[in-house]
Coordinates of C-alpha atoms and ligand atoms in Angstrom, one line a residue:
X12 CA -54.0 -61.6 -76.1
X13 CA -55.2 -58.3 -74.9
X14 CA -57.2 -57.6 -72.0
X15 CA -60.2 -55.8 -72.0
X16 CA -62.1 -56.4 -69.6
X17 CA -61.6 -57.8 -66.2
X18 CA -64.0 -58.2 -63.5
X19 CA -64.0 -59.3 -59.9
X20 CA -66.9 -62.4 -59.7
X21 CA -66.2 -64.3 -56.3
X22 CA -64.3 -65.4 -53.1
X23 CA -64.8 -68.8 -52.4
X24 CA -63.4 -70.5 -49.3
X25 CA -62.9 -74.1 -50.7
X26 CA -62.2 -75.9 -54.2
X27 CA -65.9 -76.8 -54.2
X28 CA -67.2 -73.6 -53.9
X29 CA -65.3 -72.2 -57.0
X30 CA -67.1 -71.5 -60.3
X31 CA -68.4 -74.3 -62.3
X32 CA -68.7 -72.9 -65.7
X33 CA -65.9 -74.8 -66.6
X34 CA -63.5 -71.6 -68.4
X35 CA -59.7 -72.2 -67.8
X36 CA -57.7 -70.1 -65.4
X37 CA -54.5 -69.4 -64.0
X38 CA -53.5 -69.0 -60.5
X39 CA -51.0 -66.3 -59.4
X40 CA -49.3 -67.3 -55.9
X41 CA -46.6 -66.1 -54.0
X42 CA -44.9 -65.0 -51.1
X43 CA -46.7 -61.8 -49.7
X44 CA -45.0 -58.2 -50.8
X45 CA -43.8 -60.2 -54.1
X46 CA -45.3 -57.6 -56.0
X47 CA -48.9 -60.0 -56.8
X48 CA -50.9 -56.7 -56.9
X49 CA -48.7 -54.8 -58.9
X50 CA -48.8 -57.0 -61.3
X51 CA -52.5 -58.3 -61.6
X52 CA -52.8 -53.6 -61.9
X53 CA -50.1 -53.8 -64.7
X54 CA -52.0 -57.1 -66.6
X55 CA -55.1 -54.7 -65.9
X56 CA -53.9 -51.4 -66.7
X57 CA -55.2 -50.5 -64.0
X58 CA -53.1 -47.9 -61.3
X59 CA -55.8 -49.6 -58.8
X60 CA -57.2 -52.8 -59.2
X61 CA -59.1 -53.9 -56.4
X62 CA -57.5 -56.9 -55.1
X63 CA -60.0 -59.0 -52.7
X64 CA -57.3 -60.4 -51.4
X65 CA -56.0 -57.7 -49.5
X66 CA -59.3 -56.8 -47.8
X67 CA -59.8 -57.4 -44.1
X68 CA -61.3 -61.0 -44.0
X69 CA -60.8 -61.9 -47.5
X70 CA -57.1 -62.6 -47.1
X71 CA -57.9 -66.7 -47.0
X72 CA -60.2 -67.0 -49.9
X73 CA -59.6 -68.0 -53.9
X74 CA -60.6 -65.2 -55.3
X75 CA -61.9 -65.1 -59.3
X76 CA -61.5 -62.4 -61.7
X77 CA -63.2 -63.3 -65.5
X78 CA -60.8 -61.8 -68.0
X79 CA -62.6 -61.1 -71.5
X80 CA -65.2 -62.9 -70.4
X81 CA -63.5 -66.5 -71.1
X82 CA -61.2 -67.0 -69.3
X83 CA -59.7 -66.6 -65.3
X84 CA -57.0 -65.2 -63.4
X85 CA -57.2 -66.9 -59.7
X86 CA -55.6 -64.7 -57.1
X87 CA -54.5 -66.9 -53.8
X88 CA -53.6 -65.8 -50.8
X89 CA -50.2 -65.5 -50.1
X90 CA -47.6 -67.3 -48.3
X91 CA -44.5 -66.9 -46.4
X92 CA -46.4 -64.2 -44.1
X93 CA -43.3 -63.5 -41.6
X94 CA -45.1 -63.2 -38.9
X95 CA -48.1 -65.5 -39.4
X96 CA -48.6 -68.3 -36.7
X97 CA -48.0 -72.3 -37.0
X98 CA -51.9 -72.9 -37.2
X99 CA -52.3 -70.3 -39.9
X100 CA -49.7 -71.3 -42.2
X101 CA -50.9 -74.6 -42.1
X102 CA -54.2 -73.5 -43.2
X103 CA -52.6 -71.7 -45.6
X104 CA -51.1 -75.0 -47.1
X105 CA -54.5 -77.2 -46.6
X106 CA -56.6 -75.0 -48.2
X107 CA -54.6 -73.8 -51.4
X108 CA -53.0 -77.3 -51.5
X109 CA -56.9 -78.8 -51.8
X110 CA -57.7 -76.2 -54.5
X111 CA -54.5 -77.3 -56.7
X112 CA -55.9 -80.9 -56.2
X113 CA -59.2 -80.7 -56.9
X114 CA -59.6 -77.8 -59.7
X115 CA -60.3 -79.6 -62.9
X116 CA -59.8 -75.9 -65.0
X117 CA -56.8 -75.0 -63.9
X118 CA -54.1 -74.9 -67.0
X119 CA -51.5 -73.4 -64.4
X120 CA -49.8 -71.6 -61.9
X121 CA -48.1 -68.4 -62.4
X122 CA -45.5 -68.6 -59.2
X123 CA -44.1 -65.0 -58.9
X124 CA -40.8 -64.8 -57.5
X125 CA -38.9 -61.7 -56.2
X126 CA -35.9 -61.5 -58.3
X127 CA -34.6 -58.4 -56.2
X128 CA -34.0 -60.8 -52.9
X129 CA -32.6 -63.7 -52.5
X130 CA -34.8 -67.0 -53.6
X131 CA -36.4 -67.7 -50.0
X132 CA -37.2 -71.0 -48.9
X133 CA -41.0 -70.9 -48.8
X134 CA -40.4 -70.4 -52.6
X135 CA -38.2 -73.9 -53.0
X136 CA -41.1 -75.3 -50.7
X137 CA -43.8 -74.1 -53.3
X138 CA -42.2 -75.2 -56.8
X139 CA -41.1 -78.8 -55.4
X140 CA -44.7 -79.1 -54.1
X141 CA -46.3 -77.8 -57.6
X142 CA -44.0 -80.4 -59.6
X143 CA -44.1 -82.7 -57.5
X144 CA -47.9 -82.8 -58.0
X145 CA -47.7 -82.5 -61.6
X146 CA -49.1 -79.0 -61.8
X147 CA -48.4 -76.9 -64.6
X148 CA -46.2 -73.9 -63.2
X149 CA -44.9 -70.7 -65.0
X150 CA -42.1 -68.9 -63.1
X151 CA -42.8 -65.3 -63.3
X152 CA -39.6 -63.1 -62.1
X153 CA -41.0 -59.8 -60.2
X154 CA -39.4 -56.4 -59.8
X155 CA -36.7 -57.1 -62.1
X156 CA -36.1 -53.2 -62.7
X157 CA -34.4 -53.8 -59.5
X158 CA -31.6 -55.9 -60.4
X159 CA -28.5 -54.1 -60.3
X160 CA -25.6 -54.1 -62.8
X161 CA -25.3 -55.2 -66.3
X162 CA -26.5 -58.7 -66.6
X163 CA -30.4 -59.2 -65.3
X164 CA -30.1 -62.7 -67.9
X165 CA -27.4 -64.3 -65.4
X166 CA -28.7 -63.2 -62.5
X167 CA -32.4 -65.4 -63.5
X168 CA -29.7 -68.1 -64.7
X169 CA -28.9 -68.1 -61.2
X170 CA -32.2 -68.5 -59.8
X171 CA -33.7 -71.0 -62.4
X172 CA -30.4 -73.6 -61.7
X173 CA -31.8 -73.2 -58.4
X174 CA -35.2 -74.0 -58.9
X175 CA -34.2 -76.8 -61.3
X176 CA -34.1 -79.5 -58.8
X177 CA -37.6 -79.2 -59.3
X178 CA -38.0 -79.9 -63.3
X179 CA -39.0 -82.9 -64.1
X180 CA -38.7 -83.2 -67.9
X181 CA -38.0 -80.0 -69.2
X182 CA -37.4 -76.7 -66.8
X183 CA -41.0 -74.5 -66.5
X184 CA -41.2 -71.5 -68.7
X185 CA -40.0 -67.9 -66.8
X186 CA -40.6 -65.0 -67.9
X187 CA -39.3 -61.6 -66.6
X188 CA -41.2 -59.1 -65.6
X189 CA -41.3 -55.3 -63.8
X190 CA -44.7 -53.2 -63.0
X191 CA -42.9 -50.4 -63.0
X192 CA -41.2 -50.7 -66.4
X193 CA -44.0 -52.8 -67.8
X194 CA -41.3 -55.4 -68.8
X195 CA -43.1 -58.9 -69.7
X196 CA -46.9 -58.2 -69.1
X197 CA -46.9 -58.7 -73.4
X198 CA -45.1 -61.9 -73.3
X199 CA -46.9 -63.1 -69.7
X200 CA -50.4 -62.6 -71.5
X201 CA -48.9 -64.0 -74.5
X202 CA -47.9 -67.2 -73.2
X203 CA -51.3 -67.3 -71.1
X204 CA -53.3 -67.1 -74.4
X205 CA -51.2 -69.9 -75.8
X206 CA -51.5 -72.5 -72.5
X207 CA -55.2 -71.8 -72.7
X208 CA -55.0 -73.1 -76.7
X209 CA -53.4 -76.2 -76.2
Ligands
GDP309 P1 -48.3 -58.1 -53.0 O1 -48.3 -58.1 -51.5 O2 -47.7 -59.4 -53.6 O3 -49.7 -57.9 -53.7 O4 -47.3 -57.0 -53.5 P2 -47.6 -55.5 -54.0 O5 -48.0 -55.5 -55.4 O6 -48.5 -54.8 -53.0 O7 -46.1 -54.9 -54.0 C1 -45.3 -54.9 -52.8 C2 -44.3 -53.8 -52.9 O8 -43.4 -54.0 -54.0 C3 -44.9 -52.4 -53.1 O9 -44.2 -51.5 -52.4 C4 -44.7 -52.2 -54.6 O10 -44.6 -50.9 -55.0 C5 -43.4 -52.9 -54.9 N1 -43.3 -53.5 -56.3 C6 -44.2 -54.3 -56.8 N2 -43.9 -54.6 -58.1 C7 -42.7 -54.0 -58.3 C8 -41.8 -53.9 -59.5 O11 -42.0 -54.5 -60.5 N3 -40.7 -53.1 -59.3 C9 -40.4 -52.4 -58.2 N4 -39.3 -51.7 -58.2 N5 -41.3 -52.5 -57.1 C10 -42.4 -53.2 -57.2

């Protein structure tokens, strides 16, 4: 399940315009600052992956990177902006909503969540969306180096009895992770290879 080699091959603004070679991929969304770049470096080990996302004027696109060439990681744009307008977070939602409808490769999301704050609403708003519309979602726990005391394990308890108004038949798999300590990037690439062997 290593990776080794990852390269940047498009923005696209829409579903439609998204590679059509049909190789599986996974989408990694969250709220911005959740720590998506970190981890998308740490998967790469890479100290400075270039994520498109960030540049000026690529900030609303689906951006593709092949990974060994066969399969995809999909970086979205992020959500939960603070100080983004009305119009733009609905664009947000119509345009990443219309990719999760219409990409026939997708085997599943990869919803970071900051485990060193406190579960935010956008984040509810995003998981009961995703299982409500059947799509395959991973919860991936970020910056969990930064959970104080004795008992990180209860403190994800916490957050997945949260999110569990949102499993339908059996509660997503979550998996812990830290870019600083490295914590999970085996066992996220892992289950990643397994998904895509189903
Ligand atoms: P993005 O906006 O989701 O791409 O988030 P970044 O990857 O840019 O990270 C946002 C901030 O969180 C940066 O200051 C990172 O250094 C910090 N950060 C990201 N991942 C971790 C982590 O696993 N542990 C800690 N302690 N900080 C992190």
């Amino acid at each position: 399940a290593e990776v080794k080699k990852i390269e940047f091959v498009k923005s696209s603004a829409r579903a439609g315009d998204c590679p059509k070679d049909g190789r599986p991929e996974f989408a990694i969304l969250g709220r911005s600052n959740v720590g998506k770049s970190s981890l998308i470096n740490k998967l790469a080990r890479k100290r400075e992956f270039a994520l498109t996302s960030k540049k000026p004027g690529k900030t609303r696109l689906i951006n593709h990177f092949l990974v060994n060439n066969s399969w995809y990681i999909v970086d979205l744009p992020g959500y939960g902006f603070a100080n983004a307008s009305q119009s733009s977070r609905t664009d947000w939602s119509r345009f990443t909503k219309g990719y999760f409808l219409n990409r026939e490769t997708l085997v599943g999301v990869l919803l970071l969540i900051d485990a060193s704050i406190p579960p935010q609403q956008v984040d509810f708003d995003c998981a009961n969306w995703l299982g409500r519309n059947n799509i395959g979602l991973t919860f991936v726990f970020t910056k969990c180096d930064k959970i104080k005391g004795k008992q990180p394990n209860d403190k994800i308890k916490h957050f997945q009895d949260l999110f569990s108004e949102y499993y339908r038949k059996s509660p997503p798999p979550w998996i812990m992770t830290s870019s600083v300590t490295g914590l999970g990037r085996d066992e996220l690439l892992c289950h990643m290879s397994q998904l895509r062997n189903y």
